[in-house]
CSV table of C-alpha atoms in Angstrom, one decimal:
chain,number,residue,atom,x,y,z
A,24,UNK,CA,-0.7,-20.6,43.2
A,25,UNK,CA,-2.3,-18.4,40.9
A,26,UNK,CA,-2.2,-14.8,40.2
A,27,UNK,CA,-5.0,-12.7,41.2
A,28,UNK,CA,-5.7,-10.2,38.3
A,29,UNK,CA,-8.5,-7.0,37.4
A,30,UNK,CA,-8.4,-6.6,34.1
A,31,UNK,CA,-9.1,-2.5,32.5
A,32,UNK,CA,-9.6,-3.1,29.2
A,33,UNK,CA,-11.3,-1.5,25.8
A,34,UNK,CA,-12.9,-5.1,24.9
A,35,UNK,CA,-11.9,-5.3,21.2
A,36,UNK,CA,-11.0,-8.2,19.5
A,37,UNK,CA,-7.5,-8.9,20.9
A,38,UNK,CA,-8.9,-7.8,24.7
A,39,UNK,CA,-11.5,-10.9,24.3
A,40,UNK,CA,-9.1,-13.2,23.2
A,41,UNK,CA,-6.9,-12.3,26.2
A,42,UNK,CA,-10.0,-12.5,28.4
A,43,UNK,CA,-10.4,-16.0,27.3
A,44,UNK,CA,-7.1,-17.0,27.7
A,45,UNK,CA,-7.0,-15.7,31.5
A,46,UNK,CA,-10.2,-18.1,32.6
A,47,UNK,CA,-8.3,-21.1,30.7
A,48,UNK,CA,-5.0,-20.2,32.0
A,49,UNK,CA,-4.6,-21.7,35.6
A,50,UNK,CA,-1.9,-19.7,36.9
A,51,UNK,CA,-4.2,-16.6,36.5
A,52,UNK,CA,-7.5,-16.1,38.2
A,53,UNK,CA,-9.0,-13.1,37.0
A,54,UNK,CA,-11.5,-11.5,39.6
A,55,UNK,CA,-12.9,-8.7,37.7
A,56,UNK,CA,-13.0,-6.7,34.6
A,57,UNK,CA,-13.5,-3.3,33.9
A,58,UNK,CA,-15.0,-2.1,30.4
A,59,UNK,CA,-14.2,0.7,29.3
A,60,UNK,CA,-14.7,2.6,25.6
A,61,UNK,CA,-11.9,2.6,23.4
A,62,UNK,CA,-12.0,0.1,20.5
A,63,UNK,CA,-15.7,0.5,20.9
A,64,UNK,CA,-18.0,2.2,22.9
A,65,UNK,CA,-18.3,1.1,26.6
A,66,UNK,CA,-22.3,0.0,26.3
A,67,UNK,CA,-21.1,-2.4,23.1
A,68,UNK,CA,-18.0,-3.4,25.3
A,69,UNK,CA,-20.6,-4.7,27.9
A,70,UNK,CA,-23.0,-6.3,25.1
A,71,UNK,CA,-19.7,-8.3,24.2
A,72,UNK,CA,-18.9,-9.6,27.6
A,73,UNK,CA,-22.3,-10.9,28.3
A,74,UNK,CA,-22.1,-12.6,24.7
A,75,UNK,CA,-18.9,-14.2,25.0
A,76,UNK,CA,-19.6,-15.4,28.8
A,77,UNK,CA,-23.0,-16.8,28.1
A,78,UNK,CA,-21.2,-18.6,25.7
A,79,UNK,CA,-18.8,-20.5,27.9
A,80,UNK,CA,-20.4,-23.5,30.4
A,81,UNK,CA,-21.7,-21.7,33.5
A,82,UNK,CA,-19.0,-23.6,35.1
A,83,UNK,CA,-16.6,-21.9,34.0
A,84,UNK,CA,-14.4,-19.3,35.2
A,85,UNK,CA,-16.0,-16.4,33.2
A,86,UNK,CA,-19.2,-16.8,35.2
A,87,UNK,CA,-17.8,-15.7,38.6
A,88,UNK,CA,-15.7,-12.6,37.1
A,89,UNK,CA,-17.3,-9.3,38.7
A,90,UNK,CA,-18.2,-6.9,35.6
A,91,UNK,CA,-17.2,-3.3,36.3
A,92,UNK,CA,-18.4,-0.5,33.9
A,93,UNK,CA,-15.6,1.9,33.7
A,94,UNK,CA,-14.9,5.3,32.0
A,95,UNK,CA,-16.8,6.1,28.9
A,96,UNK,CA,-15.2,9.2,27.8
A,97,UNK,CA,-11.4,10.6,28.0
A,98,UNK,CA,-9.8,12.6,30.0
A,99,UNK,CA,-8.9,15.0,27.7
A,100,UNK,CA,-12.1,16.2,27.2
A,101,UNK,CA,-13.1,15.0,23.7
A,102,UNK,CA,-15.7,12.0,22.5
A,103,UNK,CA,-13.9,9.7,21.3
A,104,UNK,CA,-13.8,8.0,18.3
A,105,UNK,CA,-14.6,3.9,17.6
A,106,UNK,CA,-12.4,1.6,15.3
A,107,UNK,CA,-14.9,-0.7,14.2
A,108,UNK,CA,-13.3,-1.2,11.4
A,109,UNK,CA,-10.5,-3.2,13.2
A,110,UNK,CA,-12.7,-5.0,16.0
A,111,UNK,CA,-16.1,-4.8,14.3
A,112,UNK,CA,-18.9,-3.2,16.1
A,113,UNK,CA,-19.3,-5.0,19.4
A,114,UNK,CA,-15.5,-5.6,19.4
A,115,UNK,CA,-15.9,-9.5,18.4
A,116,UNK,CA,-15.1,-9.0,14.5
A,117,UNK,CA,-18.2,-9.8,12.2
A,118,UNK,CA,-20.2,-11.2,15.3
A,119,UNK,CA,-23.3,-9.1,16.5
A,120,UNK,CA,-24.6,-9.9,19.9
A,121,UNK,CA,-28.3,-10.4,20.4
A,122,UNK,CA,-30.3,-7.6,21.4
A,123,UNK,CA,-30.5,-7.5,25.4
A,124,UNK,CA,-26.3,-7.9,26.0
A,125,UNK,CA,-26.2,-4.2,26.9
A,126,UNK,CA,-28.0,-4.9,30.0
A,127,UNK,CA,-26.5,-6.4,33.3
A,128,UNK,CA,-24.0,-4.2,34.3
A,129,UNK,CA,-25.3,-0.7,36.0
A,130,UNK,CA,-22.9,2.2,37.1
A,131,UNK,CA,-20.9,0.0,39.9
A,132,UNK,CA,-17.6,1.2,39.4
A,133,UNK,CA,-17.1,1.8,43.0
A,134,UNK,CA,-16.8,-2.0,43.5
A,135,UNK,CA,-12.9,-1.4,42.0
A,136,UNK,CA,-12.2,0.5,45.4
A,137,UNK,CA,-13.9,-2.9,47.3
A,138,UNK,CA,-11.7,-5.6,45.3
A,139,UNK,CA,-8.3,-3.9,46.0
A,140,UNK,CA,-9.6,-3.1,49.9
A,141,UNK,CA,-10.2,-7.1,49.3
A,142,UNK,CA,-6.8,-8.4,48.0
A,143,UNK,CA,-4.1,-5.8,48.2
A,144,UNK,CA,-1.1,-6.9,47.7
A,145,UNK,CA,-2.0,-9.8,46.3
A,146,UNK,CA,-3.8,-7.9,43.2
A,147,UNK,CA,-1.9,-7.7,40.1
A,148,UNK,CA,-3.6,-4.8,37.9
A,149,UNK,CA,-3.9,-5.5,33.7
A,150,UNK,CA,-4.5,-2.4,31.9
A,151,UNK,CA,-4.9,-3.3,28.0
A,152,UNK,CA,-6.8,-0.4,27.0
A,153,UNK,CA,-7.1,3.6,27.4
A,154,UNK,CA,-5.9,4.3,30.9
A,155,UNK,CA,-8.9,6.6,31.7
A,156,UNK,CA,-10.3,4.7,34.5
A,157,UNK,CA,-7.5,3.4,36.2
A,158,UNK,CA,-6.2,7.1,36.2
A,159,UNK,CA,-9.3,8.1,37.8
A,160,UNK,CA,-8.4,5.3,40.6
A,161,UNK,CA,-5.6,7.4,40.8
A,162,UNK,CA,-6.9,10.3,41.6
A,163,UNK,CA,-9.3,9.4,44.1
A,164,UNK,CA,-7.1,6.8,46.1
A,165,UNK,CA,-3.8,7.2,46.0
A,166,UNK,CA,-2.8,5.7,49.0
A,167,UNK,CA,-5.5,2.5,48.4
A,168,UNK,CA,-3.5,2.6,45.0
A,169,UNK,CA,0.1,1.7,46.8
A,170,UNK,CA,-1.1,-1.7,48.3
A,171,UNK,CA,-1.7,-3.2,44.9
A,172,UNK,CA,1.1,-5.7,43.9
A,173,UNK,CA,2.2,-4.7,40.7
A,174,UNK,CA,0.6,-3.1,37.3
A,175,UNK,CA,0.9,-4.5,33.6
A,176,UNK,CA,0.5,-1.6,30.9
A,177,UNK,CA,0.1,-2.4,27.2
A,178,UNK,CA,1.1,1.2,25.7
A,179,UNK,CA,3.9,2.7,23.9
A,180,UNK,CA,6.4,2.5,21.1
A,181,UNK,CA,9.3,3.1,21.6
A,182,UNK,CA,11.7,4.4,18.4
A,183,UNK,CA,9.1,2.4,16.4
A,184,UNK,CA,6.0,2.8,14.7
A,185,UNK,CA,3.1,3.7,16.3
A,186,UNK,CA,-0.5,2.4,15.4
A,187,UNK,CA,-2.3,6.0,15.9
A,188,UNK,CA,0.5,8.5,14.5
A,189,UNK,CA,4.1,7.7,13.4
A,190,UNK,CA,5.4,7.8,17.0
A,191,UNK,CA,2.0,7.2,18.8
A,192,UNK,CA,0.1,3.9,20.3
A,193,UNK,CA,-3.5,4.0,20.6
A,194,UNK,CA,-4.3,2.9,24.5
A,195,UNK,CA,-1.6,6.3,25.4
A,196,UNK,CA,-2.6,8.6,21.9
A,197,UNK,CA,-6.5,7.8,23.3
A,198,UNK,CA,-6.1,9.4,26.7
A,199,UNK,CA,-2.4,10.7,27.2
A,200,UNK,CA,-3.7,12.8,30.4
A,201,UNK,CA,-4.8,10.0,31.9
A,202,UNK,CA,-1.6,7.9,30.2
A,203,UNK,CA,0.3,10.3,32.6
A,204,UNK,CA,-1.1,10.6,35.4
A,205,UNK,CA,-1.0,6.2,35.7
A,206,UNK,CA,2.5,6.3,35.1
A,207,UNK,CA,2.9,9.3,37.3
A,208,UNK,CA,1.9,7.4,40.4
A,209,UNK,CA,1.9,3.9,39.8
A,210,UNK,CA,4.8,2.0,41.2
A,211,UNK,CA,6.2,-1.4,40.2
A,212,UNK,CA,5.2,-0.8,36.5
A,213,UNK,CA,5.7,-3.2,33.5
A,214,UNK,CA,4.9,-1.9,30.2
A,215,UNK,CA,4.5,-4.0,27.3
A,216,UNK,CA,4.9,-1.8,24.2
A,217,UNK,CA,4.1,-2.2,19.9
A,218,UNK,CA,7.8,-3.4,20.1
A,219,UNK,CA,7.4,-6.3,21.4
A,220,UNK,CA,3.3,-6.8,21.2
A,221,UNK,CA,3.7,-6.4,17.4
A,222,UNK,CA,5.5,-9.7,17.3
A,223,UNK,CA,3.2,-11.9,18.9
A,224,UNK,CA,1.4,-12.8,15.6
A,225,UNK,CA,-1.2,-15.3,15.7
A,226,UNK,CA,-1.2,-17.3,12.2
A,227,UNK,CA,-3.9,-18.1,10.5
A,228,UNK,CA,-2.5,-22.1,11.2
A,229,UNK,CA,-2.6,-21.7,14.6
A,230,UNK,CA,-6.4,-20.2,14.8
A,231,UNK,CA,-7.0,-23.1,12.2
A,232,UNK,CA,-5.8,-25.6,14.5
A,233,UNK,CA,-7.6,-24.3,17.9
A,234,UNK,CA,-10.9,-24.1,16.2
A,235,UNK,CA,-10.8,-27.6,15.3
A,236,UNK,CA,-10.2,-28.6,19.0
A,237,UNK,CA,-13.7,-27.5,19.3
A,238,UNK,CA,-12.9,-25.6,22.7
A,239,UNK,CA,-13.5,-22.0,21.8
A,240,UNK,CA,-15.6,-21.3,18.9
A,241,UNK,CA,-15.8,-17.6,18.3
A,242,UNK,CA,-12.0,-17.7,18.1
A,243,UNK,CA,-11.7,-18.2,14.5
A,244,UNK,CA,-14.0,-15.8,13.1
A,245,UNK,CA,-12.7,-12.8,15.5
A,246,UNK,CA,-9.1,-13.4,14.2
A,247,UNK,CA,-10.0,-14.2,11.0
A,248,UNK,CA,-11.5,-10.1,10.6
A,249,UNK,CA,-8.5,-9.1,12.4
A,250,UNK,CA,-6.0,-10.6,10.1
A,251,UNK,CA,-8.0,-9.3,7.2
A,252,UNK,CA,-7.7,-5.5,8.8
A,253,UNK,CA,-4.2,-6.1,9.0
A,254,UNK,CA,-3.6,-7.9,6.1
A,255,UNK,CA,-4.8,-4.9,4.3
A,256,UNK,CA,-2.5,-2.7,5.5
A,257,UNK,CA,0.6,-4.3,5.3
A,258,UNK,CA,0.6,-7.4,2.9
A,259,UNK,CA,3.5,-8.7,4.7
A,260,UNK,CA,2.1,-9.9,8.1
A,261,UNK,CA,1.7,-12.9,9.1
A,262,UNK,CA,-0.7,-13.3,11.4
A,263,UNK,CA,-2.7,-11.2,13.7
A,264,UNK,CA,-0.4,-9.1,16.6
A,265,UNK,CA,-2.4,-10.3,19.7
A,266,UNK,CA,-0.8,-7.6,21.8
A,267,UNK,CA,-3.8,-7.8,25.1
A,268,UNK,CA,-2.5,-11.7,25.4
A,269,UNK,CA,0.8,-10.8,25.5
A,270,UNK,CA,0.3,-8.7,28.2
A,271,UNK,CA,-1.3,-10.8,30.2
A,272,UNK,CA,0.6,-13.7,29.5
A,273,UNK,CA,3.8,-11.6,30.5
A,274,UNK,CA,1.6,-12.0,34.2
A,275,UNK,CA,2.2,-15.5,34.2
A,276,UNK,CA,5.7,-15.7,32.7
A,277,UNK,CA,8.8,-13.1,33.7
A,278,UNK,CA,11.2,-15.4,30.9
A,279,UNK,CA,8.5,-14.4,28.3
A,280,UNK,CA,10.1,-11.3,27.4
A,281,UNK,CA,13.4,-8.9,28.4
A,282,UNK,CA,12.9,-5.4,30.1
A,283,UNK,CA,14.8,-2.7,30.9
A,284,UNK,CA,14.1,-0.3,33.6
A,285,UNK,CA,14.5,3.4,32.1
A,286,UNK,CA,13.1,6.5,33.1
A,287,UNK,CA,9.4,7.3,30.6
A,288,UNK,CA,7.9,10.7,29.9
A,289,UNK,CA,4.3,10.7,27.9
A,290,UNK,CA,3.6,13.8,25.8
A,291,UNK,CA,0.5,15.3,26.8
A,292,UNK,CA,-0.8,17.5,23.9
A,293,UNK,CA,-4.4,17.6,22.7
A,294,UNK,CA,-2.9,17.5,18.7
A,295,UNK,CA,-0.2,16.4,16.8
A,296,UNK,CA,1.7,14.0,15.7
A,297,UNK,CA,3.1,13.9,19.0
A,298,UNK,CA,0.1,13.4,21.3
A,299,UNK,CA,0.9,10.1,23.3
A,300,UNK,CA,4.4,9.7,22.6
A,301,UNK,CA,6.2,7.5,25.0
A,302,UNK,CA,9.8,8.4,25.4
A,303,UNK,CA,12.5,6.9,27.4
A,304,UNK,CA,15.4,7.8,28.4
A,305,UNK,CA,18.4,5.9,27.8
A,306,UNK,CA,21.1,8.7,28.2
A,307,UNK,CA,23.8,6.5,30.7
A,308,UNK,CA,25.3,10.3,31.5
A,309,UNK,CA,22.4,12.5,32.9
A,310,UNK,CA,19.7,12.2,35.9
A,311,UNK,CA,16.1,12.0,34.5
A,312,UNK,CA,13.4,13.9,36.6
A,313,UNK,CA,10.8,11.0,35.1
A,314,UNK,CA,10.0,8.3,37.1
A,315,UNK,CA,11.8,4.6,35.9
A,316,UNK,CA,9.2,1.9,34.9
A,317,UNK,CA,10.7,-1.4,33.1
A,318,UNK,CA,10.0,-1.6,29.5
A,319,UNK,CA,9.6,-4.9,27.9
A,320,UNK,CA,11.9,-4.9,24.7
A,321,UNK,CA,12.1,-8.6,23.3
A,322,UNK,CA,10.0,-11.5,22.6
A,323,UNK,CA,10.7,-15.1,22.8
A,324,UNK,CA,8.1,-15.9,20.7
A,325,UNK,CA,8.8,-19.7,20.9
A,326,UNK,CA,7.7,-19.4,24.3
A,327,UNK,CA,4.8,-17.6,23.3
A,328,UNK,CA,4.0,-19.9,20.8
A,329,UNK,CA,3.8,-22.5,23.3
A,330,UNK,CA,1.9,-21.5,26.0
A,331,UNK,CA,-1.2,-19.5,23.8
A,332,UNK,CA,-1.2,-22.6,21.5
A,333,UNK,CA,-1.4,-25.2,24.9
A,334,UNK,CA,-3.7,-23.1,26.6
A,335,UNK,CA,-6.2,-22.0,24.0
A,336,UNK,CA,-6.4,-25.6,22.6
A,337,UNK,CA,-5.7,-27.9,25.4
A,338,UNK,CA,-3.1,-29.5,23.9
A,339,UNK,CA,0.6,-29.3,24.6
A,340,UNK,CA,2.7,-27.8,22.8
């Protein structure tokens, strides 16, 4: 039986990708997606989505998915600020949609409130971008918010790296009122952090390989602008860090990574190095006030390996 999942998401590159790898993966049926900005603006994130589905058989999966048109602005009260350096404009690397993509989707964000009315506790929420909008579902319907089945977060670093500042990722750095408020109120949380997203690299071999299979064209050229990015900055990488499929491949498979359950504090500050921080706790000796959510920590990344490589190019690996 499959999962039923509503994606939020900033569609970038890596969102797309995991988009994609939902409607071919049949133990997730994705029912709706959310775009928000982030990456890119939302109007370009909606432009993308009608691309990339238009692109697919009318068959497919993709063309049932309800489009949602979520937050466009954060939170914290600022406009925020594009990396199309990273995703390219339209979040699909060096691919421009025609002109016309932006329509299609009007203000219907309402319709979130009717698809969790709809499944409940069945509903399994994917947030892979800023958390603006799913915060706002917070806010509004807290109770409505209780029946959904479980949420998957990609955010955080914890005593690594961040992508935004030294200690900061980018979906909580973006919108770390919102970042709070989610993980606030949310219960039965999974977050999927840099630590472990950083290592699910995509190699330039394996993109090879699934663009010959013919199923997915606008694979190789996304990735292939993404590796570059990265590339750039740090000559050692291998591959491109797909960390939106990770996320929702963790969905589909609880032996894909190892979590612990620890209490998580986000720093709310408008500037600084700091703003976004995730921090857990991990004294064994004291009683945290912050609410416990489990952290994913470790990859198996042969497992990973396995199921993006049979599912993206129909092949078994």
């Amino acid at each position: 039986m499959s999962q039923k999942v509503l994606v939020f998401g900033d569609i970038g590159i890596d969102d797309t990708v995991a988009l994609l790898y939902g409607y071919f993966k049949e133990e997730i049926e994705i029912v709706a997606v959310v775009a928000d900005y982030g990456n890119i603006s939302r109007e370009n994130a909606i432009a993308n989505i009608n691309y990339v589905r238009k692109l697919l058989p009318h068959t497919s999966e993709l063309e049932r998915v309800k489009f949602i048109a979520g937050a466009s602005v954060p939170m914290i009260g600022e406009l925020p600020t594009f990396v199309t350096e990273i995703h390219g404009e339209y979040g699909l690397g060096p691919i421009i949609p025609p002109l016309g993509m932006k329509n299609g989707i009007t203000e219907n964000f309402h319709d979130v409130v009717e698809l969790i009315e709809k499944y409940q506790k069945e509903l399994i929420i994917v947030n892979i971008g800023r958390l603006t909008s799913l915060a706002t579902m917070f806010i509004l319907y807290q109770s409505l918010m209780k029946t959904v089945k479980a949420y998957y977060i990609m955010g955080g670093a914890f005593w690594v790296p961040g992508n935004i500042t030294a200690v900061s990722e980018a979906n909580f750095h973006g919108d770390p009122v919102a970042a709070a408020i989610v993980l606030n109120y949310a219960r039965n949380v999974t977050i999927i952090p840099l630590n472990v997203t950083q290592h699910a690299i995509a190699t330039p071999q394996m993109i090879n390989y699934i663009d010959q299979t013919g199923k997915i064209s606008i694979l190789k050229p996304m990735l292939d602008y993404y590796y570059n990015f990265y590339k750039k900055r740090d000559p050692s990488i291998q591959g491109s860090p797909l960390h939106d499929v990770l996320t929702l491949m963790a969905v589909a498979h609880d032996d894909l990574l190892s979590y612990q359950e620890l209490p998580l504090t986000i720093v709310v500050s408008y500037k600084g190095v700091e703003r976004g921080q995730s921090i857990a706790d991990i004294r064994p000796y004291t009683e945290s006030e912050a609410k416990k959510h489990r952290i994913a920590f470790v990859l198996n990344y042969q497992r990973f390996y396995s199921d993006f490589m049979t599912v993206m190019s129909g092949r078994y690996f």
